[in-house]
Short mmCIF file of C-alpha atoms and ligand atoms in Angstrom, two decimals:
data_model
loop_
_atom_site.label_atom_id
_atom_site.label_comp_id
_atom_site.label_asym_id
_atom_site.label_seq_id
_atom_site.Cartn_x
_atom_site.Cartn_y
_atom_site.Cartn_z
CA MET A 30 0.00 0.00 0.00
CA THR A 31 1.46 3.36 -1.02
CA TYR A 32 1.42 6.19 1.49
CA LEU A 33 -1.42 7.89 -0.43
CA THR A 34 -3.69 4.83 -0.56
CA TYR A 35 -2.90 4.13 3.09
CA THR A 36 -3.96 7.67 4.04
CA SER A 37 -7.15 7.44 2.00
CA TYR A 38 -7.85 4.07 3.63
CA ILE A 39 -7.54 5.62 7.10
CA PHE A 40 -9.86 8.47 6.07
CA LEU A 41 -12.38 5.99 4.71
CA VAL A 42 -12.35 4.00 7.96
CA LEU A 43 -12.73 7.22 9.97
CA ALA A 44 -15.62 8.31 7.75
CA ILE A 45 -17.42 4.97 8.18
CA VAL A 46 -16.88 5.04 11.96
CA SER A 47 -18.23 8.59 12.25
CA VAL A 48 -21.31 7.83 10.11
CA ALA A 49 -21.95 4.68 12.15
CA GLY A 50 -21.41 6.74 15.32
CA GLY A 51 -23.96 9.27 14.09
CA VAL A 52 -26.43 6.47 13.46
CA ALA A 53 -25.63 5.01 16.88
CA ASP A 54 -26.50 8.40 18.43
CA LYS A 55 -29.91 8.06 16.83
CA PRO A 56 -30.57 4.34 17.03
CA ASN A 57 -34.34 4.51 16.95
CA SER A 58 -35.51 7.67 15.26
CA GLY A 59 -37.47 6.96 12.11
CA ILE A 60 -40.62 5.54 10.63
CA SER A 61 -41.57 1.94 9.87
CA LYS A 62 -44.59 0.34 8.24
CA LYS A 63 -46.39 -2.97 8.67
CA ALA A 64 -49.71 -4.49 7.68
CA PHE A 65 -52.60 -3.75 10.06
CA GLY A 66 -55.48 -5.59 8.37
CA ARG A 67 -57.88 -5.57 5.46
CA MET A 68 -61.16 -3.81 4.80
CA ALA A 69 -64.19 -5.89 3.78
CA ASP A 70 -63.47 -5.02 0.12
CA GLY A 71 -59.88 -6.29 0.41
CA THR A 72 -58.16 -2.89 0.70
CA THR A 73 -55.03 -3.36 2.77
CA ILE A 74 -54.56 -1.08 5.74
CA ASP A 75 -51.16 -0.24 7.19
CA LEU A 76 -49.75 0.75 10.54
CA TYR A 77 -46.93 3.29 10.57
CA THR A 78 -44.74 3.70 13.62
CA LEU A 79 -42.93 6.98 14.32
CA THR A 80 -40.07 6.64 16.79
CA ASN A 81 -37.81 9.26 18.38
CA ASN A 82 -34.65 8.87 20.46
CA GLN A 83 -36.31 9.77 23.75
CA GLY A 84 -38.28 6.56 24.11
CA MET A 85 -41.48 7.79 22.45
CA ARG A 86 -43.25 5.73 19.82
CA VAL A 87 -46.52 6.58 18.04
CA ALA A 88 -48.36 4.15 15.76
CA ILE A 89 -50.83 5.57 13.24
CA THR A 90 -53.02 3.74 10.73
CA ASN A 91 -54.27 5.10 7.42
CA TYR A 92 -57.74 3.81 8.39
CA GLY A 93 -59.35 6.92 9.88
CA GLY A 94 -55.89 8.42 10.46
CA ILE A 95 -56.16 6.80 13.87
CA ALA A 96 -53.36 7.22 16.43
CA VAL A 97 -53.44 3.57 17.56
CA SER A 98 -50.83 3.76 20.30
CA ILE A 99 -48.77 6.47 21.97
CA LEU A 100 -45.89 5.09 24.02
CA VAL A 101 -44.43 7.55 26.51
CA PRO A 102 -41.83 6.93 29.26
CA ASP A 103 -42.90 7.41 32.89
CA ARG A 104 -40.68 9.03 35.55
CA ASN A 105 -38.59 5.85 35.73
CA GLY A 106 -38.13 5.77 31.96
CA LYS A 107 -40.56 2.86 31.61
CA PRO A 108 -42.68 3.25 28.45
CA GLY A 109 -46.44 2.97 28.73
CA ASP A 110 -49.20 3.31 26.15
CA VAL A 111 -51.30 6.35 27.08
CA ALA A 112 -53.90 5.95 24.30
CA LEU A 113 -57.01 3.76 24.36
CA GLY A 114 -57.53 1.64 21.27
CA PHE A 115 -57.29 -1.82 19.75
CA ASP A 116 -54.53 -4.24 18.78
CA ASN A 117 -55.87 -4.75 15.27
CA LEU A 118 -58.03 -3.21 12.56
CA GLU A 119 -61.07 -5.39 13.40
CA GLY A 120 -61.45 -3.53 16.72
CA TYR A 121 -61.74 -0.22 14.87
CA LEU A 122 -64.14 -1.60 12.25
CA ALA A 123 -66.65 -2.55 14.96
CA LYS A 124 -68.76 0.11 16.67
CA GLU A 125 -66.39 2.12 18.84
CA PRO A 126 -66.26 5.71 20.13
CA TYR A 127 -63.71 7.29 17.75
CA PHE A 128 -60.62 6.09 19.63
CA GLY A 129 -57.61 8.10 18.37
CA ALA A 130 -59.33 9.03 15.09
CA LEU A 131 -59.22 12.03 12.81
CA ILE A 132 -62.62 13.68 12.89
CA GLY A 133 -64.22 15.50 9.95
CA ARG A 134 -65.79 17.02 8.04
CA TYR A 135 -67.26 18.57 11.17
CA GLY A 136 -65.98 17.65 14.65
CA ASN A 137 -68.59 17.48 17.43
CA ARG A 138 -72.28 18.32 16.96
CA ILE A 139 -74.36 20.24 14.47
CA GLY A 140 -77.79 20.92 15.97
CA ASN A 141 -80.83 19.22 14.42
CA ALA A 142 -78.47 17.77 11.80
CA ARG A 143 -78.82 20.72 9.46
CA PHE A 144 -77.30 24.11 8.71
CA LYS A 145 -77.80 26.94 6.24
CA LEU A 146 -75.08 28.42 4.08
CA HIS A 147 -75.95 31.39 1.82
CA GLY A 148 -79.64 30.61 2.35
CA VAL A 149 -79.34 26.98 1.21
CA GLU A 150 -80.18 24.33 3.80
CA TYR A 151 -77.92 21.28 4.01
CA LYS A 152 -79.32 18.17 5.72
CA LEU A 153 -76.89 15.87 7.52
CA PRO A 154 -77.31 12.37 8.95
CA ALA A 155 -78.70 12.54 12.52
CA ASN A 156 -76.47 10.02 14.29
CA ASN A 157 -76.68 11.40 17.84
CA GLY A 158 -80.30 11.95 18.88
CA PRO A 159 -81.55 14.83 16.72
CA ASN A 160 -78.00 16.03 16.00
CA SER A 161 -75.18 15.16 13.64
CA LEU A 162 -71.99 14.09 15.45
CA HIS A 163 -68.39 13.92 14.19
CA GLY A 164 -69.09 14.16 10.45
CA GLY A 165 -72.04 11.76 10.20
CA LEU A 166 -72.43 8.03 9.59
CA GLN A 167 -69.15 7.64 7.78
CA GLY A 168 -66.97 10.52 8.85
CA PHE A 169 -63.25 10.95 8.23
CA ASP A 170 -62.62 8.48 11.08
CA LYS A 171 -64.04 5.67 8.92
CA ARG A 172 -62.30 6.54 5.64
CA VAL A 173 -59.16 5.11 4.13
CA TRP A 174 -56.54 7.86 3.82
CA THR A 175 -53.60 7.93 1.40
CA ALA A 176 -50.39 7.74 3.39
CA ARG A 177 -46.91 9.02 2.56
CA GLU A 178 -43.92 8.57 4.83
CA ILE A 179 -41.83 11.70 5.34
CA ARG A 180 -38.26 11.24 6.47
CA SER A 181 -37.06 14.77 7.11
CA GLU A 182 -35.70 16.27 10.29
CA HIS A 183 -38.37 14.38 12.22
CA PRO A 184 -40.24 11.23 11.27
CA ALA A 185 -43.64 12.20 9.93
CA LEU A 186 -46.66 10.69 8.22
CA GLU A 187 -48.75 12.61 5.69
CA LEU A 188 -52.35 11.53 5.24
CA THR A 189 -54.61 12.88 2.51
CA TYR A 190 -58.29 12.34 1.81
CA LEU A 191 -60.66 13.75 -0.78
CA SER A 192 -64.13 14.16 0.65
CA LYS A 193 -66.45 14.37 -2.35
CA ASP A 194 -69.08 17.05 -2.88
CA GLY A 195 -72.22 15.91 -1.04
CA GLU A 196 -70.48 13.29 1.12
CA GLU A 197 -72.43 12.97 4.37
CA GLY A 198 -74.48 15.97 3.22
CA TYR A 199 -71.64 18.54 3.10
CA PRO A 200 -71.10 20.75 0.03
CA GLY A 201 -67.85 20.96 -1.95
CA ASN A 202 -65.02 18.63 -2.86
CA LEU A 203 -62.77 18.98 0.16
CA ASN A 204 -59.09 18.03 0.00
CA ALA A 205 -57.90 17.35 3.54
CA LYS A 206 -54.27 16.83 4.51
CA VAL A 207 -53.05 15.87 7.95
CA VAL A 208 -49.39 15.48 8.92
CA TYR A 209 -48.46 13.71 12.14
CA SER A 210 -44.86 14.28 13.23
CA LEU A 211 -42.89 13.21 16.27
CA THR A 212 -40.15 15.50 17.53
CA GLU A 213 -37.23 15.00 19.92
CA ASP A 214 -38.93 17.02 22.66
CA ASN A 215 -41.56 14.25 22.91
CA ALA A 216 -44.18 16.20 21.02
CA LEU A 217 -46.69 14.63 18.70
CA ARG A 218 -47.61 17.42 16.32
CA ILE A 219 -50.65 17.36 14.04
CA ASP A 220 -50.86 19.83 11.15
CA TYR A 221 -54.14 20.09 9.27
CA THR A 222 -54.74 21.79 5.93
CA ALA A 223 -57.80 21.75 3.69
CA THR A 224 -59.08 23.33 0.49
CA THR A 225 -62.49 23.22 -1.17
CA ASP A 226 -64.06 23.97 -4.57
CA LYS A 227 -67.37 25.26 -3.10
CA ASP A 228 -68.16 27.11 0.12
CA THR A 229 -68.42 24.55 2.93
CA VAL A 230 -68.04 24.22 6.70
CA LEU A 231 -65.14 22.46 8.37
CA ASN A 232 -64.00 21.44 11.85
CA LEU A 233 -61.11 18.99 12.00
CA THR A 234 -59.75 17.37 15.15
CA ASN A 235 -58.16 14.27 16.62
CA HIS A 236 -60.15 12.16 19.07
CA SER A 237 -57.43 10.47 21.14
CA TYR A 238 -58.52 9.07 24.49
CA PHE A 239 -55.68 9.58 26.94
CA ASN A 240 -54.94 7.91 30.22
CA LEU A 241 -51.56 9.14 31.46
CA ALA A 242 -51.28 6.16 33.84
CA GLY A 243 -51.60 3.83 30.83
CA GLU A 244 -54.62 2.63 28.85
CA GLY A 245 -56.77 0.12 30.69
CA SER A 246 -55.33 1.05 34.11
CA GLY A 247 -58.55 2.39 35.68
CA ASP A 248 -60.16 5.81 35.84
CA ILE A 249 -58.50 9.18 35.26
CA LEU A 250 -60.16 10.96 38.18
CA LYS A 251 -56.93 11.57 40.13
CA GLN A 252 -55.12 13.04 37.14
CA GLU A 253 -54.93 16.82 37.37
CA ILE A 254 -55.96 19.22 34.65
CA MET A 255 -55.42 22.89 33.92
CA ILE A 256 -57.43 24.41 31.05
CA ASN A 257 -56.40 27.85 29.82
CA ALA A 258 -59.95 29.18 29.43
CA ASP A 259 -61.91 31.91 31.22
CA ARG A 260 -65.12 30.88 29.43
CA PHE A 261 -66.92 27.80 28.15
CA THR A 262 -69.92 27.23 25.89
CA PRO A 263 -72.86 25.92 27.98
CA ILE A 264 -75.01 23.24 26.33
CA ASP A 265 -78.63 22.13 26.21
CA SER A 266 -79.77 18.63 27.16
CA THR A 267 -78.72 17.30 23.71
CA LEU A 268 -75.23 18.78 24.13
CA ILE A 269 -75.70 21.62 21.64
CA PRO A 270 -74.23 24.99 22.73
CA THR A 271 -76.86 27.55 23.69
CA GLY A 272 -74.76 30.30 22.08
CA GLU A 273 -73.74 31.82 25.41
CA LEU A 274 -70.07 32.21 26.33
CA ARG A 275 -70.17 31.74 30.12
CA GLU A 276 -67.45 32.68 32.61
CA VAL A 277 -66.00 29.59 34.32
CA ASP A 278 -65.69 31.56 37.57
CA ASN A 279 -67.74 29.87 40.31
CA THR A 280 -68.64 26.90 38.10
CA PRO A 281 -67.32 23.30 38.08
CA PHE A 282 -65.60 24.28 34.80
CA ASP A 283 -62.98 26.51 36.36
CA PHE A 284 -59.73 24.66 35.59
CA ARG A 285 -57.59 27.79 35.37
CA LYS A 286 -55.76 26.47 38.42
CA PRO A 287 -54.98 22.74 38.23
CA ALA A 288 -57.64 20.51 39.80
CA SER A 289 -58.10 16.75 39.80
CA ILE A 290 -60.44 15.67 37.02
CA GLY A 291 -62.62 13.94 39.62
CA ALA A 292 -62.94 16.88 41.99
CA ARG A 293 -66.14 18.39 40.53
CA ILE A 294 -67.11 15.82 37.93
CA ASP A 295 -70.31 14.85 39.76
CA ALA A 296 -71.14 18.33 41.05
CA ASP A 297 -74.80 19.21 41.53
CA ASP A 298 -74.86 21.41 38.45
CA GLU A 299 -77.16 21.43 35.44
CA GLN A 300 -74.28 21.60 32.94
CA ILE A 301 -72.51 18.65 34.57
CA LYS A 302 -75.81 16.72 34.44
CA PHE A 303 -76.29 17.44 30.73
CA GLY A 304 -72.74 16.28 30.00
CA LYS A 305 -72.91 13.33 32.44
CA GLY A 306 -69.63 14.82 33.62
CA CYS A 307 -67.43 17.05 31.55
CA ASP A 308 -68.25 17.07 27.83
CA HIS A 309 -67.92 20.76 27.10
CA ASN A 310 -66.18 23.15 24.76
CA PHE A 311 -63.84 25.67 26.36
CA VAL A 312 -63.18 29.09 24.83
CA LEU A 313 -59.40 29.16 24.91
CA ASN A 314 -57.54 32.23 26.16
CA ARG A 315 -55.35 33.01 23.18
CA SER A 316 -52.58 35.44 22.49
CA GLY A 317 -52.04 35.83 18.76
CA ALA A 318 -52.68 33.33 16.00
CA GLY A 319 -49.88 30.80 16.66
CA LEU A 320 -49.73 27.75 18.89
CA SER A 321 -50.70 28.57 22.43
CA LEU A 322 -51.12 26.48 25.57
CA ALA A 323 -54.64 25.07 25.86
CA ALA A 324 -54.34 22.51 28.66
CA ARG A 325 -51.94 20.62 30.87
CA VAL A 326 -52.68 17.26 32.50
CA THR A 327 -50.45 15.67 35.15
CA ASP A 328 -50.59 12.12 36.48
CA PRO A 329 -49.13 12.12 40.00
CA GLY A 330 -48.63 8.33 39.87
CA SER A 331 -46.53 7.92 36.74
CA GLY A 332 -45.20 11.49 36.67
CA ARG A 333 -46.33 11.86 33.06
CA VAL A 334 -47.42 15.32 31.92
CA LEU A 335 -49.34 16.13 28.75
CA GLU A 336 -49.45 19.68 27.42
CA VAL A 337 -51.79 20.56 24.57
CA LEU A 338 -50.97 23.54 22.39
CA THR A 339 -53.14 24.63 19.50
CA THR A 340 -53.96 27.31 16.96
CA GLN A 341 -57.68 26.51 17.35
CA PRO A 342 -60.16 28.65 19.31
CA GLY A 343 -61.80 25.83 21.29
CA LEU A 344 -61.12 22.67 23.26
CA GLN A 345 -63.63 19.88 23.95
CA PHE A 346 -62.81 18.35 27.32
CA TYR A 347 -64.61 15.00 27.42
CA THR A 348 -64.13 12.74 30.42
CA GLY A 349 -65.10 9.41 28.86
CA ASN A 350 -68.56 9.50 30.43
CA PHE A 351 -70.04 7.19 27.80
CA LEU A 352 -67.42 4.45 28.25
CA ASP A 353 -69.08 1.70 30.24
CA GLY A 354 -66.68 -1.23 30.34
CA SER A 355 -68.38 -3.01 27.45
CA ILE A 356 -65.51 -2.26 25.07
CA HIS A 357 -62.47 -4.48 25.36
CA GLY A 358 -59.44 -2.79 23.91
CA LYS A 359 -55.76 -3.65 23.70
CA GLY A 360 -54.90 -6.94 25.39
CA SER A 361 -58.68 -7.39 25.93
CA LYS A 362 -58.60 -4.82 28.73
CA SER A 363 -62.02 -3.43 29.55
CA TYR A 364 -62.38 0.35 29.23
CA GLY A 365 -64.62 1.52 32.06
CA ARG A 366 -66.45 4.79 32.64
CA ARG A 367 -64.06 7.74 32.79
CA SER A 368 -61.03 5.58 32.09
CA ALA A 369 -59.73 8.24 29.67
CA PHE A 370 -60.08 11.89 28.78
CA CYS A 371 -60.17 13.57 25.36
CA LEU A 372 -58.82 17.03 24.61
CA GLU A 373 -60.24 17.77 21.17
CA THR A 374 -58.88 21.03 19.79
CA GLN A 375 -61.54 22.51 17.56
CA HIS A 376 -63.86 25.27 16.46
CA PHE A 377 -66.94 25.49 18.66
CA PRO A 378 -69.66 22.86 18.21
CA ASP A 379 -72.64 23.91 16.08
CA SER A 380 -70.79 26.97 14.73
CA PRO A 381 -72.60 26.76 11.35
CA ASN A 382 -75.83 27.59 13.24
CA LYS A 383 -74.28 30.10 15.62
CA PRO A 384 -73.34 33.29 13.72
CA SER A 385 -71.74 34.76 16.87
CA PHE A 386 -69.16 31.92 17.06
CA PRO A 387 -65.88 32.08 15.09
CA SER A 388 -66.69 31.09 11.51
CA THR A 389 -66.07 27.56 10.23
CA VAL A 390 -66.80 28.48 6.60
CA LEU A 391 -64.09 27.57 4.08
CA LYS A 392 -64.22 29.13 0.60
CA PRO A 393 -62.57 28.17 -2.69
CA GLY A 394 -59.14 29.78 -3.01
CA GLU A 395 -58.60 29.73 0.78
CA THR A 396 -56.53 27.16 2.67
CA PHE A 397 -57.61 26.10 6.11
CA ARG A 398 -54.60 25.63 8.41
CA GLY A 399 -54.63 24.34 11.97
CA SER A 400 -52.02 22.79 14.24
CA THR A 401 -52.12 20.96 17.54
CA VAL A 402 -49.25 19.65 19.63
CA PHE A 403 -49.50 16.94 22.28
CA LYS A 404 -46.29 17.38 24.24
CA PHE A 405 -45.23 14.88 26.88
CA SER A 406 -42.82 15.37 29.77
CA ILE A 407 -42.25 14.29 33.36
CA SER A 408 -43.34 16.34 36.40
CA LYS A 409 -40.58 17.63 38.62
C1 LIG B 10 -67.20 13.86 21.76
C2 LIG B 10 -68.54 14.24 22.23
C3 LIG B 10 -69.01 13.28 23.25
C4 LIG B 10 -69.00 11.86 22.71
C5 LIG B 10 -67.63 11.54 22.19
C6 LIG B 10 -67.61 10.22 21.50
O1 LIG B 10 -66.26 14.15 22.69
O2 LIG B 10 -68.62 15.55 22.71
O3 LIG B 10 -70.29 13.61 23.67
O4 LIG B 10 -69.93 11.75 21.68
O5 LIG B 10 -67.18 12.51 21.30
O6 LIG B 10 -68.20 9.20 22.22
#
């Protein structure tokens, strides 16, 4: 070996060692894909797993854009799955309460399953008493999305879906795009965009059911919540907002200082009775148009903390009041009443019928943009 080739050889070895070292620094970060099941018509459904280097792992399926599992370390570094759901696609194809799903075209309720836009009345499927809930009979949670893996700075999954003009009663061909990404500060970020070719209404969210102590580990009543809202939207007995924006002061809905979820959940209060607990939209205190802190939940047992940041004006805090133990989720664990909470970032329910609420109308030529971050950490 001449001196020159010897030197180049050493450089080559050093280069390989440093690349391998770089990889070794990031042993887990990335995205992987495996089969999750088949639809009745044979369409194959996949499960994508986003992994970071801090011990967090999030699995998402292109069926309903569902976040199937969210693994987060506890204060001892032990990972636990904080999201209710199922081990396989069959669980999600049966009747289930939107575990982890993307919700559209309109998240939460539209009163009397109808709304008017420019004087034209649109009739929607009534799938929740007299009202239309979470986009109708076959909302975005029950659609097959087109998935594309993104390997950039952070592992990410892009999901797209074309909701055709007239689907579930809504006007306009709506192109929806949702990008889930997992960052090194243990944040699961969801970016939503949408365009339409006719005026329509839109309210996109994610319906993850969280239990910071781990899914299937009992109720969430001792977990503590702070919601950054001075006001909420009171509801009628069918859970449709009355239109009022009510101060939370002196109500069971004052979470401006952290309180255990269970503290006032059975208070002798008409609103609590209507919701069978908490199932209400909060008017978030916002500063500017960017991401701002909506809520923080802490589990004293595991030490896990979840912070929710969003660009959206509202937050549905739902305490799993309709879970009744009849659903058996992952590992056949039974999901009892209040064994999870949802923090659905959103526009206010029934906005299409409430002109005083922030508008949910999307017009051709405009792009709807919304972002929500679920950031996990450990309490000091
Ligand atoms: C939302 C609603 C609840 C309930 C759940 C799904 O959070 O506000 O009333 O319908 O979805 O079960």
